[in-house]
Amino acid sequence: MANMAQNEDKLVALASIAAELHSVMNVAYGVSLAAKNAKVISAQAGDKGLGFQPITDFIDEISQLAIEGVSTINENALRLSKIAVHEQRSYDAYKRFTSVIKKNEDAAYIKSLNPSMDRVETHMIKSFKEFRNSMKDLFVQLEEMDKHMLSARAIASVSRVVTSNAQEFRAKLDVVADNLDNAAVFIKDKVSDSYEHLDRVKTLTREHA
Amino acid sequence: MKVTKIFDKGHQWFMFGRDPEKADSIIDTNQYMIVAGERALLMDPGGIEVFAPMLGAILHHAKADQITDLFASHQDPDIISSLGLWDQALPEARLHAPWIWEGFIRHFGMNNIEYVGIPDEGNTLNLGLINLEFIPAHYLHASGNYHVYDPVAKILMSGDVGAALESPEGPIYVDDFDEHVTRMKMFHQRWMPSNRAKNDWISRVRKLDIEQMAPQHGRIFKGDDVKRFLDWFEELEVGTAIGNDDD
Ligand SMILES: [Fe+2]
Ligand SMILES: [Fe+2]
């Protein structure tokens, strides 16, 4: 019974990761758009925007990384939920088969259930291993995303220094830097929440084992 | 799970039901199994909650891999919500069920078992030693619905038709038809939607030679009680939730 509730918890925690990251996608798209804008502005600024041009490339790159990273993380969270459901189903069958065998030792054909029992057990162990591996991958992906966002914040503060020479374009370029910084803070926040959910999944998985 | 052998001449019919371990909040169901030599057919195998007691009871009479075929008269949870578990216990089996319900029944989880849709007009299943007929009983109560007729045993497995709301202590066979009507009346009036479908089914079933009519809830009708049931059902107005029927 405890296992059933834990598995439900696990499924909720996995769904929460997808929910957290949903909003990240829109923000990342926003940054990507801002980066493209900034490119236009720095081109207009000519020499005054010279230092800013490589930065806009970097902002564009990082927003692409965020978009791709979030889709991968989402796919993996979904995969984990699916594996968890499979695992739950094999586990449920395994439990019921076990009770059948225990209560009907005297049944003439009780041994004929053995092949199915073995199959379900193998399937359960396989799902469990698959779950663990995908979970590890997901932790790594979340850590990587966190690092990207740290670099994004660093770039935002560097760009403020660079734009100090951009004169009349400064305000516009600063808006881009602010956008990037806000987006990075927001995404970092969501990533850290997701990390917590995944930690909960990990704890539940350990208890389950 | 109580097991009663209701026919035993060359092949066997088993009735499973009156499960003492069943929770009061779920309706009592009868499951049936035909064992014909090396093969067996499980009919209306039941809900998730009866899976373990059912499988345990079966293994006293048949090997797991002997059950080559399953049958679901319709898509209801008390009929077939255990499918996801049978799918793991009997991965090589086939499920014969109304073609219109395939996309619905698959929601119970089916990765291994093969779905064999029964066409609207019904058909015959060869179970090795015997042939069984899937008799259409559409709209009684589900819009795609069949019964199983065994012409050798002269048994009609009649799904929800003939069902009675029964206590788990109730006997297996109808002993006093008039008294039994009190347990069937509301069920048929409320669950059966169409008088036209009812009369169509009655005319089809009257042509069959039936010694036992075995429903999915309640008691089995034997001998003259089968005819008594058909006469009673013919007179009964069904589909009562919307007042008077228009036909
Ligand atoms: Fe039903
Ligand atoms: Fe039913």
Tab-separated table of C-alpha atoms in Angstrom, chain B residues 30-202:
chain	number	residue	atom	x	y	z
B	30	ASN	CA	-20.163	-14.396	-11.977
B	31	GLN	CA	-17.250	-15.413	-14.157
B	32	TYR	CA	-17.357	-18.502	-16.369
B	33	MET	CA	-14.772	-20.815	-17.848
B	34	ILE	CA	-15.099	-23.591	-20.401
B	35	VAL	CA	-12.376	-26.227	-20.384
B	36	ALA	CA	-12.313	-28.277	-23.579
B	37	GLY	CA	-9.337	-30.631	-23.607
B	38	GLU	CA	-6.146	-28.649	-24.049
B	39	ARG	CA	-7.893	-25.316	-24.387
B	40	ALA	CA	-9.982	-23.106	-22.176
B	41	LEU	CA	-12.094	-19.991	-22.626
B	42	LEU	CA	-12.573	-17.470	-19.855
B	43	MET	CA	-15.795	-15.457	-20.133
B	44	ASP	CA	-16.356	-12.002	-18.628
B	45	PRO	CA	-13.241	-12.379	-16.442
B	46	GLY	CA	-14.279	-9.520	-14.153
B	47	GLY	CA	-12.837	-6.444	-12.509
B	48	ILE	CA	-9.376	-5.724	-11.144
B	49	GLU	CA	-10.483	-6.629	-7.643
B	50	VAL	CA	-11.494	-10.180	-8.535
B	51	PHE	CA	-8.366	-10.893	-10.587
B	52	ALA	CA	-6.304	-12.586	-7.860
B	53	PRO	CA	-9.118	-14.749	-6.417
B	54	MET	CA	-10.145	-15.654	-9.988
B	55	LEU	CA	-6.660	-16.654	-11.115
B	56	GLY	CA	-6.197	-18.640	-7.904
B	57	ALA	CA	-9.496	-20.457	-8.410
B	58	ILE	CA	-8.769	-21.164	-12.080
B	59	LEU	CA	-5.416	-22.787	-11.345
B	60	HIS	CA	-7.237	-25.533	-9.446
B	61	HIS	CA	-8.925	-26.543	-12.715
B	62	ALA	CA	-6.773	-25.406	-15.626
B	63	LYS	CA	-3.190	-24.516	-16.449
B	64	ALA	CA	-2.439	-20.861	-17.116
B	65	ASP	CA	-1.284	-21.520	-20.677
B	66	GLN	CA	-4.377	-23.625	-21.314
B	67	ILE	CA	-6.464	-20.436	-21.336
B	68	THR	CA	-5.995	-19.567	-24.970
B	69	ASP	CA	-9.076	-17.368	-25.259
B	70	LEU	CA	-10.906	-14.699	-23.306
B	71	PHE	CA	-14.322	-13.259	-24.013
B	72	ALA	CA	-15.813	-9.926	-22.957
B	73	SER	CA	-19.543	-9.559	-23.589
B	74	HIS	CA	-19.124	-5.780	-23.501
B	75	GLN	CA	-16.815	-3.042	-22.213
B	76	ASP	CA	-18.002	-2.555	-18.638
B	77	PRO	CA	-15.444	-2.399	-15.799
B	78	ASP	CA	-17.107	-5.282	-13.919
B	79	ILE	CA	-16.639	-7.348	-17.095
B	80	ILE	CA	-13.092	-6.655	-18.171
B	81	SER	CA	-11.217	-4.016	-16.139
B	82	SER	CA	-8.866	-6.834	-15.052
B	83	LEU	CA	-7.559	-6.996	-18.629
B	84	GLY	CA	-4.262	-5.235	-17.813
B	85	LEU	CA	-3.472	-8.037	-15.360
B	86	TRP	CA	-4.592	-10.905	-17.612
B	87	ASP	CA	-2.415	-9.316	-20.245
B	88	GLN	CA	0.586	-10.025	-18.030
B	89	ALA	CA	-0.614	-13.438	-16.854
B	90	LEU	CA	-1.669	-14.779	-20.267
B	91	PRO	CA	0.361	-12.866	-22.857
B	92	GLU	CA	-0.350	-15.405	-25.600
B	93	ALA	CA	-4.138	-15.313	-25.238
B	94	ARG	CA	-6.713	-13.761	-27.576
B	95	LEU	CA	-9.584	-11.579	-26.429
B	96	HIS	CA	-12.874	-11.915	-28.294
B	97	ALA	CA	-14.959	-8.811	-27.725
B	98	PRO	CA	-17.339	-6.501	-29.630
B	99	TRP	CA	-15.489	-4.846	-32.506
B	100	ILE	CA	-16.973	-1.448	-31.624
B	101	TRP	CA	-15.358	-1.463	-28.184
B	102	GLU	CA	-11.765	-2.190	-29.190
B	103	GLY	CA	-10.489	1.367	-28.825
B	104	PHE	CA	-12.237	1.640	-25.461
B	105	ILE	CA	-11.299	-1.723	-23.966
B	106	ARG	CA	-7.634	-1.121	-24.840
B	107	HIS	CA	-7.694	1.651	-22.225
B	108	PHE	CA	-7.625	-1.109	-19.599
B	109	GLY	CA	-4.069	-1.850	-20.766
B	110	MET	CA	-3.336	-4.463	-23.387
B	111	ASN	CA	0.207	-4.917	-24.701
B	112	ASN	CA	0.369	-8.651	-25.314
B	113	ILE	CA	-3.077	-10.145	-25.742
B	114	GLU	CA	-4.542	-10.067	-29.251
B	115	TYR	CA	-7.903	-8.315	-29.713
B	116	VAL	CA	-10.261	-10.241	-31.980
B	117	GLY	CA	-13.258	-8.079	-32.778
B	118	ILE	CA	-16.607	-9.874	-33.060
B	119	PRO	CA	-18.650	-8.559	-36.016
B	120	ASP	CA	-22.159	-7.159	-35.446
B	121	GLU	CA	-23.854	-10.328	-36.704
B	122	GLY	CA	-21.846	-12.535	-34.285
B	123	ASN	CA	-19.735	-15.546	-35.237
B	124	THR	CA	-18.402	-18.918	-34.177
B	125	LEU	CA	-15.345	-19.654	-32.074
B	126	ASN	CA	-13.613	-22.960	-32.541
B	127	LEU	CA	-12.132	-24.031	-29.236
B	128	GLY	CA	-10.560	-27.231	-30.507
B	129	LEU	CA	-12.998	-29.879	-29.313
B	130	ILE	CA	-16.074	-27.654	-29.467
B	131	ASN	CA	-17.586	-24.741	-31.333
B	132	LEU	CA	-19.156	-21.825	-29.500
B	133	GLU	CA	-21.457	-19.182	-30.899
B	134	PHE	CA	-21.238	-15.487	-30.145
B	135	ILE	CA	-24.907	-14.440	-30.202
B	136	PRO	CA	-25.635	-10.711	-30.733
B	137	ALA	CA	-27.292	-8.995	-27.779
B	138	HIS	CA	-26.725	-5.403	-28.836
B	139	TYR	CA	-28.125	-2.699	-26.567
B	140	LEU	CA	-28.614	-5.283	-23.792
B	141	HIS	CA	-27.292	-3.216	-22.246
B	142	ALA	CA	-24.202	-2.072	-24.156
B	143	SER	CA	-24.477	-0.932	-27.770
B	144	GLY	CA	-22.084	-3.710	-28.819
B	145	ASN	CA	-22.864	-6.818	-26.794
B	146	TYR	CA	-22.774	-10.632	-27.245
B	147	HIS	CA	-23.695	-13.786	-25.391
B	148	VAL	CA	-21.978	-17.183	-25.669
B	149	TYR	CA	-23.994	-20.207	-26.683
B	150	ASP	CA	-22.688	-23.737	-26.321
B	151	PRO	CA	-24.938	-26.016	-28.415
B	152	VAL	CA	-23.522	-29.196	-26.881
B	153	ALA	CA	-23.888	-28.197	-23.220
B	154	LYS	CA	-27.017	-26.197	-24.142
B	155	ILE	CA	-25.827	-23.317	-22.011
B	156	LEU	CA	-26.287	-19.641	-22.861
B	157	MET	CA	-23.914	-17.303	-21.032
B	158	SER	CA	-26.173	-14.266	-21.058
B	159	GLY	CA	-24.022	-11.423	-19.703
B	160	ASP	CA	-26.116	-8.790	-17.961
B	161	VAL	CA	-29.397	-10.265	-19.255
B	162	GLY	CA	-30.998	-12.274	-16.472
B	163	ALA	CA	-28.835	-10.487	-13.928
B	164	ALA	CA	-30.016	-10.085	-10.354
B	165	LEU	CA	-28.689	-8.005	-7.510
B	166	GLU	CA	-27.718	-10.825	-5.226
B	167	SER	CA	-26.147	-11.180	-1.802
B	168	PRO	CA	-22.862	-13.138	-1.699
B	169	GLU	CA	-24.686	-15.890	0.178
B	170	GLY	CA	-27.288	-16.353	-2.560
B	171	PRO	CA	-27.656	-19.819	-4.101
B	172	ILE	CA	-26.256	-20.603	-7.555
B	173	TYR	CA	-29.563	-21.606	-9.163
B	174	VAL	CA	-32.930	-19.878	-9.277
B	175	ASP	CA	-35.191	-21.888	-6.967
B	176	ASP	CA	-38.359	-19.789	-6.912
B	177	PHE	CA	-38.763	-17.777	-10.118
B	178	ASP	CA	-41.548	-15.474	-8.880
B	179	GLU	CA	-39.572	-14.577	-5.811
B	180	HIS	CA	-36.408	-14.091	-7.886
B	181	VAL	CA	-38.182	-11.485	-10.040
B	182	THR	CA	-37.931	-9.013	-7.165
B	183	ARG	CA	-34.118	-9.090	-7.512
B	184	MET	CA	-34.175	-8.681	-11.303
B	185	LYS	CA	-36.921	-6.197	-12.067
B	186	MET	CA	-35.234	-2.895	-11.334
B	187	PHE	CA	-31.961	-4.087	-12.871
B	188	HIS	CA	-33.584	-4.871	-16.219
B	189	GLN	CA	-35.842	-1.826	-16.270
B	190	ARG	CA	-32.998	0.550	-15.523
B	191	TRP	CA	-29.953	-1.020	-17.226
B	192	MET	CA	-31.653	-2.265	-20.367
B	193	PRO	CA	-32.360	0.693	-22.647
B	194	SER	CA	-34.450	-0.614	-25.534
B	195	ASN	CA	-37.662	-2.631	-25.840
B	196	ARG	CA	-36.957	-3.169	-29.542
B	197	ALA	CA	-33.511	-4.642	-28.790
B	198	LYS	CA	-35.034	-6.758	-26.047
B	199	ASN	CA	-37.693	-8.263	-28.340
B	200	ASP	CA	-35.177	-8.833	-31.116
B	201	TRP	CA	-32.955	-10.759	-28.704
B	202	ILE	CA	-35.881	-12.778	-27.316
